[in-house]
């Protein structure tokens, strides 16, 4: 093995020496072909370019008027707002047949399979309990319908209209399937409305999964920088945040090892620290984020209060009325994809409790 390695090293040295000789010869040829007059003109152009750059750097200083307009633009950004005007979200419920090219082509040209013909005959004779698509739709309710392509679809949200301004702390209440998570994803830009429109002024920070975007093979420090780079931060900002998150998590030397070796509590500390390091303009949360062991909860709650307090607008979806009373100043009750009530937190909670009692009574 040692002889082979020496021969390989000699071969590499020969290749490198040949490349150096070739590059030196080409440089000589290029220098000989360029006339002296052209080199002088190039030097003049370079000097003039440098002077122009210096002049532009001097003249690019902001005038008082430019500074005032720049500050004005910042104040405009600070006026965060969300306007949702009659927005609806629909999802097709695709089965195995929907993925079959033969089935799609046959249905487009009006052909029916032998199985469907036999099933229709059995239905007409009353020999089967299989429901028709129309009967299925009646059984499912008004949120389900048949689209133009023949598939059954569901209206997850129907004609939602909201106006949120800076300082609003909104709590979304509703039973499972009411549309809370869908509304949050609509505001985050994950879903597009099939009708209506949404106007958002401000940067949206969705917090649906704390550990999203983390690389298990990277170290704690590397994951901090990765999350910050995804948010578009500069190196100086990343350095400042990295030190701040490291102090908050208290993980010490563990930040130098891959996070796949972390316990669940350590992962919560790191992900919670990364998620709450920046000050959001519009904060969206699907259930209130919690944090790890009892020793960490008190410190995490203080950090969470500062994080939520710095947000221009906060929208949180929850099943817990206590969270609304603690963190929110307005409540929205959703039912079957529609806004049933908007108002004071206590009023919305009372209406939600009454609906739950009615459901239990049935």
C-alpha positions as CSV (number, residue, x, y, z in Angstrom):
1,X,0.0,0.0,0.0
2,X,2.9,2.4,0.8
3,X,4.5,1.9,-2.7
4,X,1.1,2.6,-4.4
5,X,0.6,5.7,-2.4
6,X,4.1,7.0,-3.3
7,X,3.5,6.4,-7.0
8,X,0.2,8.2,-6.8
9,X,1.8,11.2,-5.1
10,X,4.5,11.4,-7.8
11,X,1.8,11.2,-10.5
12,X,-0.1,14.1,-8.9
13,X,3.2,16.2,-8.7
14,X,3.8,15.6,-12.4
15,X,0.2,16.7,-13.3
16,X,0.4,19.8,-11.2
17,X,3.8,20.8,-12.7
18,X,2.5,20.4,-16.2
19,X,-0.5,22.6,-15.5
20,X,1.7,25.3,-14.0
21,X,3.9,25.2,-17.1
22,X,0.9,25.5,-19.4
23,X,-0.6,28.4,-17.4
24,X,2.7,30.3,-17.4
25,X,3.0,29.9,-21.2
26,X,-0.5,31.0,-21.8
27,X,0.0,34.1,-19.6
28,X,3.1,35.0,-21.6
29,X,1.2,34.7,-24.9
30,X,-1.7,36.8,-23.6
31,X,0.7,39.5,-22.3
32,X,2.5,39.6,-25.6
33,X,-0.7,39.8,-27.7
34,X,-2.1,42.8,-25.8
35,X,-0.6,46.1,-27.1
36,X,0.7,48.7,-24.7
37,X,-1.8,51.3,-25.8
38,X,-4.7,49.1,-24.8
39,X,-3.2,48.3,-21.4
40,X,-2.9,52.0,-20.7
41,X,-6.5,52.6,-21.7
42,X,-7.6,49.8,-19.5
43,X,-5.7,51.3,-16.6
44,X,-7.5,54.7,-17.2
45,X,-10.9,52.9,-17.2
46,X,-10.1,51.1,-14.0
47,X,-9.0,54.4,-12.3
48,X,-12.1,56.2,-13.6
49,X,-14.2,53.4,-12.3
50,X,-12.6,53.6,-8.9
51,X,-13.2,57.3,-8.8
52,X,-16.8,56.9,-9.8
53,X,-17.3,54.3,-7.1
54,X,-15.7,56.7,-4.5
55,X,-17.9,59.5,-5.8
56,X,-21.0,57.4,-5.7
57,X,-20.2,56.3,-2.1
58,X,-19.8,59.9,-1.1
59,X,-23.0,61.1,-2.8
60,X,-25.0,58.1,-1.6
61,X,-25.3,59.5,1.9
62,X,-28.9,59.9,3.0
63,X,-30.4,63.4,2.9
64,X,-32.7,64.5,5.7
65,X,-35.7,64.0,3.3
66,X,-34.5,60.4,2.4
67,X,-34.1,59.7,6.1
68,X,-37.6,60.9,6.8
69,X,-39.1,58.7,4.1
70,X,-37.1,55.8,5.3
71,X,-38.4,56.2,8.8
72,X,-41.9,56.6,7.3
73,X,-41.6,53.3,5.5
74,X,-40.6,51.7,8.8
75,X,-43.6,53.1,10.5
76,X,-45.8,51.7,7.7
77,X,-44.3,48.3,8.2
78,X,-45.1,48.5,12.0
79,X,-48.8,49.1,11.2
80,X,-49.5,45.4,10.9
81,X,-52.9,44.3,9.8
82,X,-54.8,41.3,8.4
83,X,-57.9,41.6,6.3
84,X,-59.8,38.5,5.2
85,X,-62.8,39.1,2.9
86,X,-65.2,36.2,2.3
87,X,-62.4,33.6,1.9
88,X,-63.3,30.0,1.4
89,X,-61.0,26.9,1.4
90,X,-62.0,23.6,-0.2
91,X,-60.3,20.2,-0.4
92,X,-61.2,17.3,-2.7
93,X,-61.6,13.9,-1.1
94,X,-59.7,11.7,-3.5
95,X,-60.0,7.9,-3.3
96,X,-58.0,5.1,-5.1
97,X,-60.1,5.5,-8.2
98,X,-59.2,9.1,-8.5
99,X,-55.6,8.1,-9.2
100,X,-56.5,5.7,-12.0
101,X,-56.0,7.2,-15.5
102,X,-58.4,4.6,-17.0
103,X,-61.1,5.5,-14.5
104,X,-60.7,9.3,-15.1
105,X,-60.8,8.9,-19.0
106,X,-63.9,6.6,-18.8
107,X,-65.7,9.0,-16.5
108,X,-64.9,12.0,-18.7
109,X,-66.5,10.4,-21.7
110,X,-69.5,9.1,-19.8
111,X,-68.6,5.4,-19.6
112,X,-69.5,3.4,-16.5
113,X,-67.8,0.3,-15.3
114,X,-69.6,-3.1,-15.2
115,X,-69.3,-3.0,-11.4
116,X,-71.2,0.4,-11.3
117,X,-74.0,-0.9,-13.5
118,X,-74.4,-4.0,-11.4
119,X,-74.4,-1.9,-8.2
120,X,-77.1,0.4,-9.7
121,X,-79.3,-2.6,-10.5
122,X,-78.9,-4.0,-7.0
123,X,-79.8,-0.5,-5.6
124,X,-83.0,-0.4,-7.8
125,X,-84.0,-3.9,-6.6
126,X,-83.3,-3.0,-3.0
127,X,-80.8,-5.8,-2.6
128,X,-77.9,-3.7,-1.3
129,X,-77.2,-1.2,1.4
130,X,-74.5,0.7,-0.5
131,X,-75.6,4.4,-0.7
132,X,-75.4,6.5,-3.8
133,X,-73.1,9.5,-3.9
134,X,-76.1,11.8,-3.4
135,X,-77.1,9.8,-0.3
136,X,-73.5,10.0,0.9
137,X,-73.6,13.8,0.5
138,X,-76.8,14.1,2.5
139,X,-75.4,11.9,5.2
140,X,-72.1,13.9,5.4
141,X,-73.8,17.3,5.7
142,X,-73.8,20.7,3.9
143,X,-70.0,21.1,4.0
144,X,-69.6,18.3,1.5
145,X,-70.4,18.6,-2.2
146,X,-69.7,17.2,-5.6
147,X,-67.4,19.3,-7.7
148,X,-67.4,19.6,-11.5
149,X,-65.0,16.6,-12.0
150,X,-67.4,14.4,-10.0
151,X,-65.3,14.1,-6.8
152,X,-66.6,14.7,-3.4
153,X,-65.0,17.8,-1.8
154,X,-65.3,19.4,1.6
155,X,-65.6,23.1,2.4
156,X,-63.1,23.5,5.2
157,X,-63.7,27.3,5.5
158,X,-66.7,29.1,4.0
159,X,-66.8,32.9,3.5
160,X,-64.6,33.9,6.4
161,X,-64.4,37.7,6.9
162,X,-62.0,39.2,9.6
163,X,-60.2,42.4,10.2
164,X,-57.3,42.3,12.6
165,X,-55.2,45.3,13.7
166,X,-52.0,45.8,15.7
167,X,-52.5,44.9,19.3
168,X,-55.1,42.2,18.6
169,X,-54.5,38.9,20.5
170,X,-57.0,36.5,19.0
171,X,-58.0,33.2,20.3
172,X,-59.7,30.7,18.0
173,X,-62.2,28.4,19.8
174,X,-64.1,25.5,18.3
175,X,-64.7,21.8,18.3
176,X,-62.5,19.4,16.3
177,X,-63.0,20.0,12.5
178,X,-64.4,23.5,13.0
179,X,-61.6,25.0,10.9
180,X,-59.2,26.5,13.4
181,X,-56.0,24.9,12.0
182,X,-57.2,25.5,8.4
183,X,-57.7,29.2,9.2
184,X,-54.2,29.5,10.6
185,X,-52.7,27.8,7.6
186,X,-54.7,30.2,5.3
187,X,-53.2,33.2,7.2
188,X,-49.8,31.7,6.9
189,X,-50.0,31.3,3.2
190,X,-49.9,27.5,3.2
191,X,-53.4,27.3,1.8
192,X,-54.9,29.5,-1.0
193,X,-58.5,30.5,-0.9
194,X,-60.7,29.2,-3.8
195,X,-62.8,32.4,-3.4
196,X,-62.4,35.7,-1.6
197,X,-59.1,37.4,-0.8
198,X,-56.6,38.0,2.0
199,X,-54.5,41.1,2.6
200,X,-51.7,40.9,5.1
201,X,-49.4,43.8,6.0
202,X,-46.5,42.5,8.0
203,X,-44.2,39.5,8.3
204,X,-46.0,36.3,9.3
205,X,-44.3,33.9,11.8
206,X,-46.1,30.6,12.0
207,X,-45.3,28.3,14.9
208,X,-47.0,25.0,14.1
209,X,-44.0,22.7,14.9
210,X,-41.1,23.8,17.1
211,X,-38.7,21.3,15.7
212,X,-39.5,21.9,12.0
213,X,-36.4,22.6,9.9
214,X,-33.9,21.0,12.4
215,X,-31.2,18.7,11.1
216,X,-30.6,15.7,13.5
217,X,-27.1,15.2,12.2
218,X,-26.1,18.8,12.8
219,X,-24.9,20.2,16.2
220,X,-27.0,22.5,18.4
221,X,-25.0,25.6,17.3
222,X,-25.3,24.6,13.6
223,X,-29.1,24.2,14.0
224,X,-29.3,27.6,15.6
225,X,-27.5,29.2,12.6
226,X,-29.6,27.1,10.1
227,X,-32.9,28.4,11.6
228,X,-31.6,32.0,11.6
229,X,-30.4,31.7,8.0
230,X,-33.8,30.4,6.8
231,X,-35.3,33.6,8.3
232,X,-32.9,35.8,6.3
233,X,-30.8,37.1,9.2
234,X,-27.3,38.6,8.7
235,X,-24.2,37.0,10.2
236,X,-24.0,39.7,12.9
237,X,-27.6,39.1,13.9
238,X,-27.0,35.3,13.8
239,X,-24.0,35.7,16.1
240,X,-26.0,37.8,18.6
241,X,-28.9,35.3,18.5
242,X,-26.6,32.3,18.8
243,X,-25.1,33.6,22.1
244,X,-28.5,34.6,23.5
245,X,-30.1,31.2,22.7
246,X,-27.1,29.3,24.1
247,X,-27.4,31.2,27.4
248,X,-31.1,30.6,27.6
249,X,-31.1,26.9,26.9
250,X,-28.3,26.2,29.4
251,X,-27.1,23.2,27.3
252,X,-23.4,24.2,27.4
253,X,-21.1,21.8,25.7
254,X,-24.0,19.7,24.4
255,X,-24.5,22.4,21.7
256,X,-21.3,21.1,20.1
257,X,-22.7,17.6,19.5
258,X,-25.4,16.4,17.0
259,X,-28.9,16.9,18.3
260,X,-29.9,13.3,17.5
261,X,-28.1,12.5,20.8
262,X,-30.4,14.9,22.8
263,X,-33.1,13.8,25.1
264,X,-36.7,15.1,24.5
265,X,-36.2,17.7,27.2
266,X,-33.0,19.0,25.6
267,X,-34.7,19.2,22.2
268,X,-37.6,21.2,23.7
269,X,-35.1,23.6,25.2
270,X,-33.2,24.1,21.9
271,X,-36.3,24.3,19.7
272,X,-38.1,26.6,22.1
273,X,-35.1,28.9,22.4
274,X,-34.8,29.1,18.6
275,X,-38.5,29.7,18.0
276,X,-38.8,32.5,20.5
277,X,-35.5,34.3,19.7
278,X,-37.0,36.7,17.1
279,X,-39.6,39.4,17.6
280,X,-42.6,38.6,15.3
281,X,-44.9,41.0,13.6
282,X,-47.7,38.5,13.1
283,X,-47.6,35.4,15.2
284,X,-49.7,32.3,14.5
285,X,-49.8,29.4,16.9
286,X,-51.7,26.1,16.7
287,X,-52.1,25.4,20.5
288,X,-49.9,27.4,22.9
289,X,-46.3,26.2,23.0
290,X,-45.1,24.6,26.2
291,X,-41.6,23.9,27.4
292,X,-40.1,20.8,29.0
293,X,-39.4,20.0,32.6
294,X,-40.6,21.9,35.7
295,X,-37.3,23.6,36.3
296,X,-37.4,25.1,32.8
297,X,-41.1,26.1,32.7
298,X,-40.9,29.2,34.8
299,X,-38.0,30.7,32.8
300,X,-39.8,29.6,29.6
301,X,-43.0,31.3,30.6
302,X,-41.2,34.6,31.1
303,X,-39.6,34.3,27.7
304,X,-42.9,33.4,26.1
305,X,-44.6,36.5,27.7
306,X,-42.0,38.7,26.2
307,X,-42.2,36.9,22.8
308,X,-46.0,37.2,22.6
309,X,-46.0,40.8,23.9
310,X,-43.6,41.9,21.2
311,X,-45.9,40.6,18.4
312,X,-48.0,43.1,16.6
313,X,-50.8,40.5,16.1
314,X,-51.2,37.1,17.6
315,X,-53.7,34.4,16.6
316,X,-53.7,31.2,18.6
317,X,-56.0,28.1,18.1
318,X,-56.9,26.2,21.2
319,X,-59.4,24.0,23.0
320,X,-58.5,25.5,26.4
321,X,-60.6,28.5,27.3
322,X,-58.1,29.3,30.1
323,X,-55.5,30.1,27.5
324,X,-57.8,32.7,25.9
325,X,-58.4,34.4,29.3
326,X,-54.7,34.5,30.0
327,X,-53.2,35.5,26.6
328,X,-56.0,37.0,24.4
329,X,-58.1,40.1,24.3
330,X,-60.6,38.9,21.6
331,X,-62.2,35.5,20.8
332,X,-63.5,33.9,17.6
333,X,-65.8,30.9,17.7
334,X,-65.7,28.7,14.6
335,X,-68.3,26.1,13.7
336,X,-68.3,23.9,10.6
337,X,-65.9,26.2,8.8
338,X,-67.8,29.4,9.6
339,X,-67.4,32.2,12.0
340,X,-70.1,31.8,14.6
341,X,-69.1,34.6,17.0
342,X,-66.5,37.4,17.4
343,X,-66.2,39.4,20.5
344,X,-64.9,39.6,24.1
345,X,-63.1,36.6,25.4
346,X,-65.6,35.8,28.2
347,X,-68.6,36.1,25.9
348,X,-67.1,33.7,23.3
349,X,-66.1,31.2,26.0
350,X,-69.7,31.2,27.4
351,X,-71.1,30.6,24.0
352,X,-68.5,27.8,23.4
353,X,-69.4,26.1,26.7
354,X,-73.1,26.3,25.9
355,X,-72.5,24.6,22.6
356,X,-70.5,21.8,24.3
357,X,-73.4,21.2,26.8
358,X,-75.9,21.0,24.0
359,X,-73.7,18.4,22.2
360,X,-73.3,16.4,25.4
361,X,-77.1,16.6,26.0
362,X,-77.8,15.1,22.5
